[in-house]
PDB file of C-alpha atoms in Angstrom:
ATOM      1  CA  PRO A 658     -59.008  33.850   0.970  1.00 57.00           C
ATOM      2  CA  HIS A 659     -56.665  36.619  -0.234  1.00 74.00           C
ATOM      3  CA  LEU A 660     -54.694  36.504   3.001  1.00 80.00           C
ATOM      4  CA  ARG A 661     -54.151  32.729   2.766  1.00 83.00           C
ATOM      5  CA  VAL A 662     -52.814  33.152  -0.765  1.00 84.00           C
ATOM      6  CA  GLY A 663     -50.692  36.106   0.367  1.00 84.00           C
ATOM      7  CA  ALA A 664     -49.155  34.079   3.194  1.00 88.00           C
ATOM      8  CA  ALA A 665     -48.440  31.201   0.811  1.00 89.00           C
ATOM      9  CA  ILE A 666     -46.782  33.590  -1.649  1.00 87.00           C
ATOM     10  CA  GLN A 667     -44.562  34.979   1.105  1.00 90.00           C
ATOM     11  CA  LEU A 668     -43.500  31.471   2.171  1.00 93.00           C
ATOM     12  CA  GLY A 669     -42.708  30.429  -1.378  1.00 90.00           C
ATOM     13  CA  PHE A 670     -40.903  33.619  -2.328  1.00 90.00           C
ATOM     14  CA  ILE A 671     -38.605  33.583   0.696  1.00 94.00           C
ATOM     15  CA  LYS A 672     -37.896  29.873   0.234  1.00 94.00           C
ATOM     16  CA  MET A 673     -37.046  30.314  -3.467  1.00 92.00           C
ATOM     17  CA  THR A 674     -35.215  33.652  -3.443  1.00 92.00           C
ATOM     18  CA  GLY A 675     -34.117  34.385   0.119  1.00 95.00           C
ATOM     19  CA  SER A 676     -35.801  37.779   0.016  1.00 93.00           C
ATOM     20  CA  THR A 677     -39.245  39.235   0.589  1.00 91.00           C
ATOM     21  CA  LEU A 678     -41.629  40.652  -1.984  1.00 85.00           C
ATOM     22  CA  ASN A 679     -41.745  44.421  -2.008  1.00 79.00           C
ATOM     23  CA  ALA A 680     -45.037  46.312  -1.972  1.00 69.00           C
ATOM     24  CA  SER A 681     -45.191  46.871  -5.730  1.00 70.00           C
ATOM     25  CA  GLU A 682     -43.852  43.521  -6.936  1.00 78.00           C
ATOM     26  CA  ARG A 683     -45.829  41.807  -9.686  1.00 82.00           C
ATOM     27  CA  ILE A 684     -47.005  38.276  -9.072  1.00 83.00           C
ATOM     28  CA  PRO A 685     -47.500  36.113 -12.161  1.00 81.00           C
ATOM     29  CA  LEU A 686     -51.148  35.170 -12.656  1.00 82.00           C
ATOM     30  CA  GLY A 687     -50.184  31.525 -13.149  1.00 84.00           C
ATOM     31  CA  VAL A 688     -48.738  31.494  -9.644  1.00 83.00           C
ATOM     32  CA  MET A 689     -51.870  33.141  -8.267  1.00 82.00           C
ATOM     33  CA  PHE A 690     -54.151  30.617 -10.031  1.00 84.00           C
ATOM     34  CA  LYS A 691     -52.080  27.624  -8.875  1.00 85.00           C
ATOM     35  CA  LEU A 692     -52.043  28.824  -5.274  1.00 83.00           C
ATOM     36  CA  SER A 693     -55.778  29.551  -5.348  1.00 82.00           C
ATOM     37  CA  GLU A 694     -56.387  26.050  -6.674  1.00 86.00           C
ATOM     38  CA  THR A 695     -54.049  24.419  -4.127  1.00 88.00           C
ATOM     39  CA  LEU A 696     -55.602  26.339  -1.216  1.00 86.00           C
ATOM     40  CA  ARG A 697     -59.116  25.754  -2.620  1.00 88.00           C
ATOM     41  CA  THR A 698     -59.997  29.424  -2.749  1.00 84.00           C
ATOM     42  CA  GLN A 699     -61.581  31.382  -5.564  1.00 81.00           C
ATOM     43  CA  LYS A 700     -59.253  32.408  -8.390  1.00 79.00           C
ATOM     44  CA  ILE A 701     -57.540  35.681  -7.671  1.00 76.00           C
ATOM     45  CA  HIS A 702     -56.837  38.046 -10.541  1.00 75.00           C
ATOM     46  CA  ILE A 703     -54.384  40.285  -8.714  1.00 69.00           C
ATOM     47  CA  ALA A 704     -51.176  41.486 -10.294  1.00 70.00           C
ATOM     48  CA  THR A 705     -49.217  43.070  -7.414  1.00 79.00           C
ATOM     49  CA  THR A 706     -48.671  42.651  -3.707  1.00 81.00           C
ATOM     50  CA  ARG A 707     -50.104  46.128  -3.213  1.00 81.00           C
ATOM     51  CA  THR A 708     -53.495  44.979  -4.447  1.00 79.00           C
ATOM     52  CA  LEU A 709     -53.225  41.724  -2.502  1.00 81.00           C
ATOM     53  CA  TYR A 710     -52.388  43.635   0.690  1.00 82.00           C
ATOM     54  CA  PRO A 711     -54.458  46.816   1.017  1.00 81.00           C
ATOM     55  CA  ARG A 712     -52.929  47.245   4.500  1.00 87.00           C
ATOM     56  CA  ARG A 713     -49.153  47.458   4.249  1.00 87.00           C
ATOM     57  CA  SER A 714     -48.829  46.281   7.855  1.00 91.00           C
ATOM     58  CA  THR A 715     -50.422  42.945   6.868  1.00 90.00           C
ATOM     59  CA  LEU A 716     -47.744  42.518   4.190  1.00 89.00           C
ATOM     60  CA  TYR A 717     -45.004  43.064   6.772  1.00 91.00           C
ATOM     61  CA  GLU A 718     -46.717  40.748   9.259  1.00 93.00           C
ATOM     62  CA  HIS A 719     -46.907  38.005   6.614  1.00 93.00           C
ATOM     63  CA  GLN A 720     -43.255  38.521   5.684  1.00 94.00           C
ATOM     64  CA  ALA A 721     -42.188  38.222   9.329  1.00 95.00           C
ATOM     65  CA  TRP A 722     -44.435  35.183   9.843  1.00 95.00           C
ATOM     66  CA  ALA A 723     -43.105  33.435   6.709  1.00 96.00           C
ATOM     67  CA  ALA A 724     -39.482  34.125   7.669  1.00 97.00           C
ATOM     68  CA  GLN A 725     -40.094  32.771  11.167  1.00 97.00           C
ATOM     69  CA  CYS A 726     -41.864  29.634   9.847  1.00 96.00           C
ATOM     70  CA  LEU A 727     -38.932  28.918   7.539  1.00 97.00           C
ATOM     71  CA  GLY A 728     -36.279  29.705  10.149  1.00 97.00           C
ATOM     72  CA  TRP A 729     -34.934  32.749   8.293  1.00 98.00           C
ATOM     73  CA  HIS A 730     -33.308  35.667  10.120  1.00 97.00           C
ATOM     74  CA  THR A 731     -33.068  39.408   9.516  1.00 96.00           C
ATOM     75  CA  PHE A 732     -29.786  40.919   8.368  1.00 97.00           C
ATOM     76  CA  THR A 733     -28.605  42.496  11.626  1.00 97.00           C
ATOM     77  CA  SER A 734     -25.468  44.565  12.158  1.00 96.00           C
ATOM     78  CA  ALA A 735     -23.824  41.584  13.921  1.00 97.00           C
ATOM     79  CA  ARG A 736     -24.519  39.357  10.911  1.00 97.00           C
ATOM     80  CA  ARG A 737     -23.248  42.137   8.630  1.00 97.00           C
ATOM     81  CA  GLY A 738     -19.971  42.199  10.571  1.00 97.00           C
ATOM     82  CA  THR A 739     -19.545  38.451  10.183  1.00 97.00           C
ATOM     83  CA  LEU A 740     -20.336  38.683   6.473  1.00 97.00           C
ATOM     84  CA  VAL A 741     -17.834  41.518   5.915  1.00 96.00           C
ATOM     85  CA  ARG A 742     -15.046  39.598   7.680  1.00 95.00           C
ATOM     86  CA  GLU A 743     -15.694  36.318   5.855  1.00 96.00           C
ATOM     87  CA  ILE A 744     -16.275  37.802   2.400  1.00 96.00           C
ATOM     88  CA  THR A 745     -13.246  40.099   2.678  1.00 93.00           C
ATOM     89  CA  LYS A 746     -11.033  37.052   3.351  1.00 92.00           C
ATOM     90  CA  ARG A 747     -12.422  35.353   0.235  1.00 94.00           C
ATOM     91  CA  LEU A 748     -12.020  38.439  -1.932  1.00 94.00           C
ATOM     92  CA  VAL A 749      -8.404  38.984  -0.913  1.00 87.00           C
ATOM     93  CA  GLU A 750      -7.653  35.442  -2.112  1.00 88.00           C
ATOM     94  CA  CYS A 751      -9.849  35.637  -5.211  1.00 91.00           C
ATOM     95  CA  PRO A 752     -10.930  39.182  -6.226  1.00 90.00           C
ATOM     96  CA  LEU A 753     -14.235  39.745  -8.009  1.00 94.00           C
ATOM     97  CA  ALA A 754     -15.897  42.633  -9.816  1.00 95.00           C
ATOM     98  CA  ILE A 755     -18.782  44.344  -8.044  1.00 96.00           C
ATOM     99  CA  ASP A 756     -21.476  42.278  -9.804  1.00 97.00           C
ATOM    100  CA  GLY A 757     -19.654  39.104  -8.780  1.00 97.00           C
ATOM    101  CA  ILE A 758     -19.507  40.331  -5.186  1.00 97.00           C
ATOM    102  CA  VAL A 759     -23.272  40.979  -5.229  1.00 98.00           C
ATOM    103  CA  GLU A 760     -23.866  37.367  -6.303  1.00 97.00           C
ATOM    104  CA  LEU A 761     -21.420  36.106  -3.665  1.00 98.00           C
ATOM    105  CA  LEU A 762     -23.293  38.111  -1.005  1.00 98.00           C
ATOM    106  CA  LYS A 763     -26.644  36.668  -2.092  1.00 98.00           C
ATOM    107  CA  THR A 764     -25.269  33.130  -1.937  1.00 98.00           C
ATOM    108  CA  TRP A 765     -23.640  33.685   1.462  1.00 98.00           C
ATOM    109  CA  LEU A 766     -26.843  35.108   2.922  1.00 98.00           C
ATOM    110  CA  TYR A 767     -29.092  32.455   1.377  1.00 97.00           C
ATOM    111  CA  GLN A 768     -26.913  29.586   2.628  1.00 98.00           C
ATOM    112  CA  ARG A 769     -27.220  30.950   6.165  1.00 98.00           C
ATOM    113  CA  SER A 770     -30.987  31.605   5.938  1.00 98.00           C
ATOM    114  CA  ILE A 771     -30.521  35.355   6.317  1.00 98.00           C
ATOM    115  CA  LEU A 772     -33.034  37.502   4.439  1.00 97.00           C
ATOM    116  CA  ILE A 773     -31.369  39.175   1.475  1.00 97.00           C
ATOM    117  CA  PRO A 774     -31.733  42.971   1.672  1.00 96.00           C
ATOM    118  CA  ALA A 775     -32.924  45.227  -1.153  1.00 92.00           C
ATOM    119  CA  ALA A 776     -30.784  45.379  -4.311  1.00 93.00           C
ATOM    120  CA  ARG A 777     -29.551  48.924  -3.628  1.00 95.00           C
ATOM    121  CA  SER A 778     -28.356  48.032  -0.115  1.00 96.00           C
ATOM    122  CA  LEU A 779     -26.676  44.883  -1.367  1.00 96.00           C
ATOM    123  CA  ARG A 780     -24.873  46.764  -4.146  1.00 97.00           C
ATOM    124  CA  ALA A 781     -23.677  49.446  -1.702  1.00 97.00           C
ATOM    125  CA  LEU A 782     -22.253  46.699   0.506  1.00 97.00           C
ATOM    126  CA  ALA A 783     -20.570  45.088  -2.523  1.00 97.00           C
ATOM    127  CA  VAL A 784     -18.931  48.434  -3.424  1.00 97.00           C
ATOM    128  CA  ARG A 785     -17.712  48.787   0.160  1.00 96.00           C
ATOM    129  CA  LEU A 786     -16.246  45.274   0.102  1.00 96.00           C
ATOM    130  CA  TYR A 787     -14.606  45.983  -3.264  1.00 96.00           C
ATOM    131  CA  ARG A 788     -12.892  49.060  -1.794  1.00 94.00           C
ATOM    132  CA  ILE A 789     -11.799  47.158   1.315  1.00 93.00           C
ATOM    133  CA  THR A 790     -10.322  44.446  -0.923  1.00 92.00           C
ATOM    134  CA  GLU A 791      -8.472  47.019  -3.048  1.00 91.00           C
ATOM    135  CA  GLN A 792      -6.996  48.621   0.076  1.00 91.00           C
ATOM    136  CA  GLU A 793      -5.930  45.241   1.445  1.00 88.00           C
ATOM    137  CA  ALA A 794      -4.307  44.276  -1.876  1.00 86.00           C
ATOM    138  CA  GLN A 795      -2.453  47.595  -1.938  1.00 87.00           C
ATOM    139  CA  ARG A 796      -1.262  47.089   1.648  1.00 89.00           C
ATOM    140  CA  VAL A 797      -0.010  43.569   0.875  1.00 86.00           C
ATOM    141  CA  ALA A 798       1.717  44.730  -2.318  1.00 85.00           C
ATOM    142  CA  LEU A 799       3.471  47.577  -0.547  1.00 86.00           C
ATOM    143  CA  GLU A 800       4.667  45.190   2.178  1.00 90.00           C
ATOM    144  CA  GLU A 801       6.066  42.759  -0.383  1.00 91.00           C
ATOM    145  CA  ILE A 802       7.641  45.175  -2.873  1.00 91.00           C
ATOM    146  CA  PRO A 803      10.882  46.822  -1.760  1.00 92.00           C
ATOM    147  CA  PRO A 804      10.499  50.590  -1.203  1.00 91.00           C
ATOM    148  CA  HIS A 805      13.170  51.521  -3.778  1.00 93.00           C
ATOM    149  CA  ILE A 806      11.182  49.736  -6.523  1.00 92.00           C
ATOM    150  CA  VAL A 807       8.001  51.557  -5.508  1.00 88.00           C
ATOM    151  CA  ASP A 808       9.947  54.845  -5.650  1.00 90.00           C
ATOM    152  CA  ASP A 809      11.225  53.986  -9.155  1.00 90.00           C
ATOM    153  CA  TRP A 810       7.652  53.223 -10.314  1.00 86.00           C
ATOM    154  CA  ILE A 811       6.385  56.532  -8.974  1.00 84.00           C
ATOM    155  CA  LYS A 812       9.219  58.407 -10.710  1.00 85.00           C
ATOM    156  CA  ASP A 813       8.431  56.615 -13.999  1.00 80.00           C
ATOM    157  CA  ILE A 814       4.753  57.446 -13.755  1.00 74.00           C
ATOM    158  CA  LEU A 815       5.407  61.117 -13.043  1.00 73.00           C
ATOM    159  CA  ARG A 816       8.392  61.569 -15.405  1.00 72.00           C
ATOM    160  CA  ARG A 817       7.828  63.991 -18.264  1.00 65.00           C
ATOM    161  CA  GLN A 818       9.518  63.376 -21.625  1.00 67.00           C
ATOM    162  CA  GLU A 819       9.604  66.433 -23.885  1.00 69.00           C
ATOM    163  CA  ASP A 820       6.096  66.977 -25.298  1.00 72.00           C
ATOM    164  CA  ILE A 821       4.814  63.593 -24.187  1.00 74.00           C
ATOM    165  CA  PRO A 822       2.475  63.713 -21.193  1.00 74.00           C
ATOM    166  CA  THR A 823       3.320  61.681 -18.123  1.00 71.00           C
ATOM    167  CA  GLN A 824       1.607  58.325 -17.818  1.00 72.00           C
ATOM    168  CA  LEU A 825      -0.560  59.780 -15.068  1.00 76.00           C
ATOM    169  CA  GLU A 826      -1.577  62.757 -17.256  1.00 79.00           C
ATOM    170  CA  TRP A 827      -2.304  60.374 -20.115  1.00 77.00           C
ATOM    171  CA  LEU A 828      -4.488  58.222 -17.860  1.00 81.00           C
ATOM    172  CA  LEU A 829      -6.422  61.284 -16.708  1.00 83.00           C
ATOM    173  CA  THR A 830      -6.994  62.573 -20.269  1.00 83.00           C
ATOM    174  CA  PRO A 831     -10.686  62.318 -21.255  1.00 84.00           C
ATOM    175  CA  VAL A 832     -11.374  60.107 -24.226  1.00 76.00           C
TER     176      VAL A 832
END
């Protein structure tokens, strides 16, 4: 009976969130009771997936089975490449902070039925995309702004006036 409930939890979690439960994730007792009732099994008083799945391999097998049943795909390097290209185009047109990029990534993946990776991996990808976007914006700006104006800006930033620090020194001064 535990395995039927575990499989049902995996199906529901992927369908609702686009990601899989990790091995230590807590499962609300109300969800456990409702699933037990729906599947006509005895009530299960289990709080985490670790206690529901004594064998970690069964957890992974259920996750793979649930993803396959729902038509969800793993986040491969080819899919990552597509995501980076498409999201970079969007961010160049409409920049976002890192947290906004994380949410954009989740939405993009969910809409394409691609399993959303762990939070740390997703955040690292968002930081990478943020940096790519900054570099692209800098490249575009430098193409559009005449070189003599860029030179004047650099001189202004580095110019020292008597006892006043340069703008760059002021920016680097700890608060």
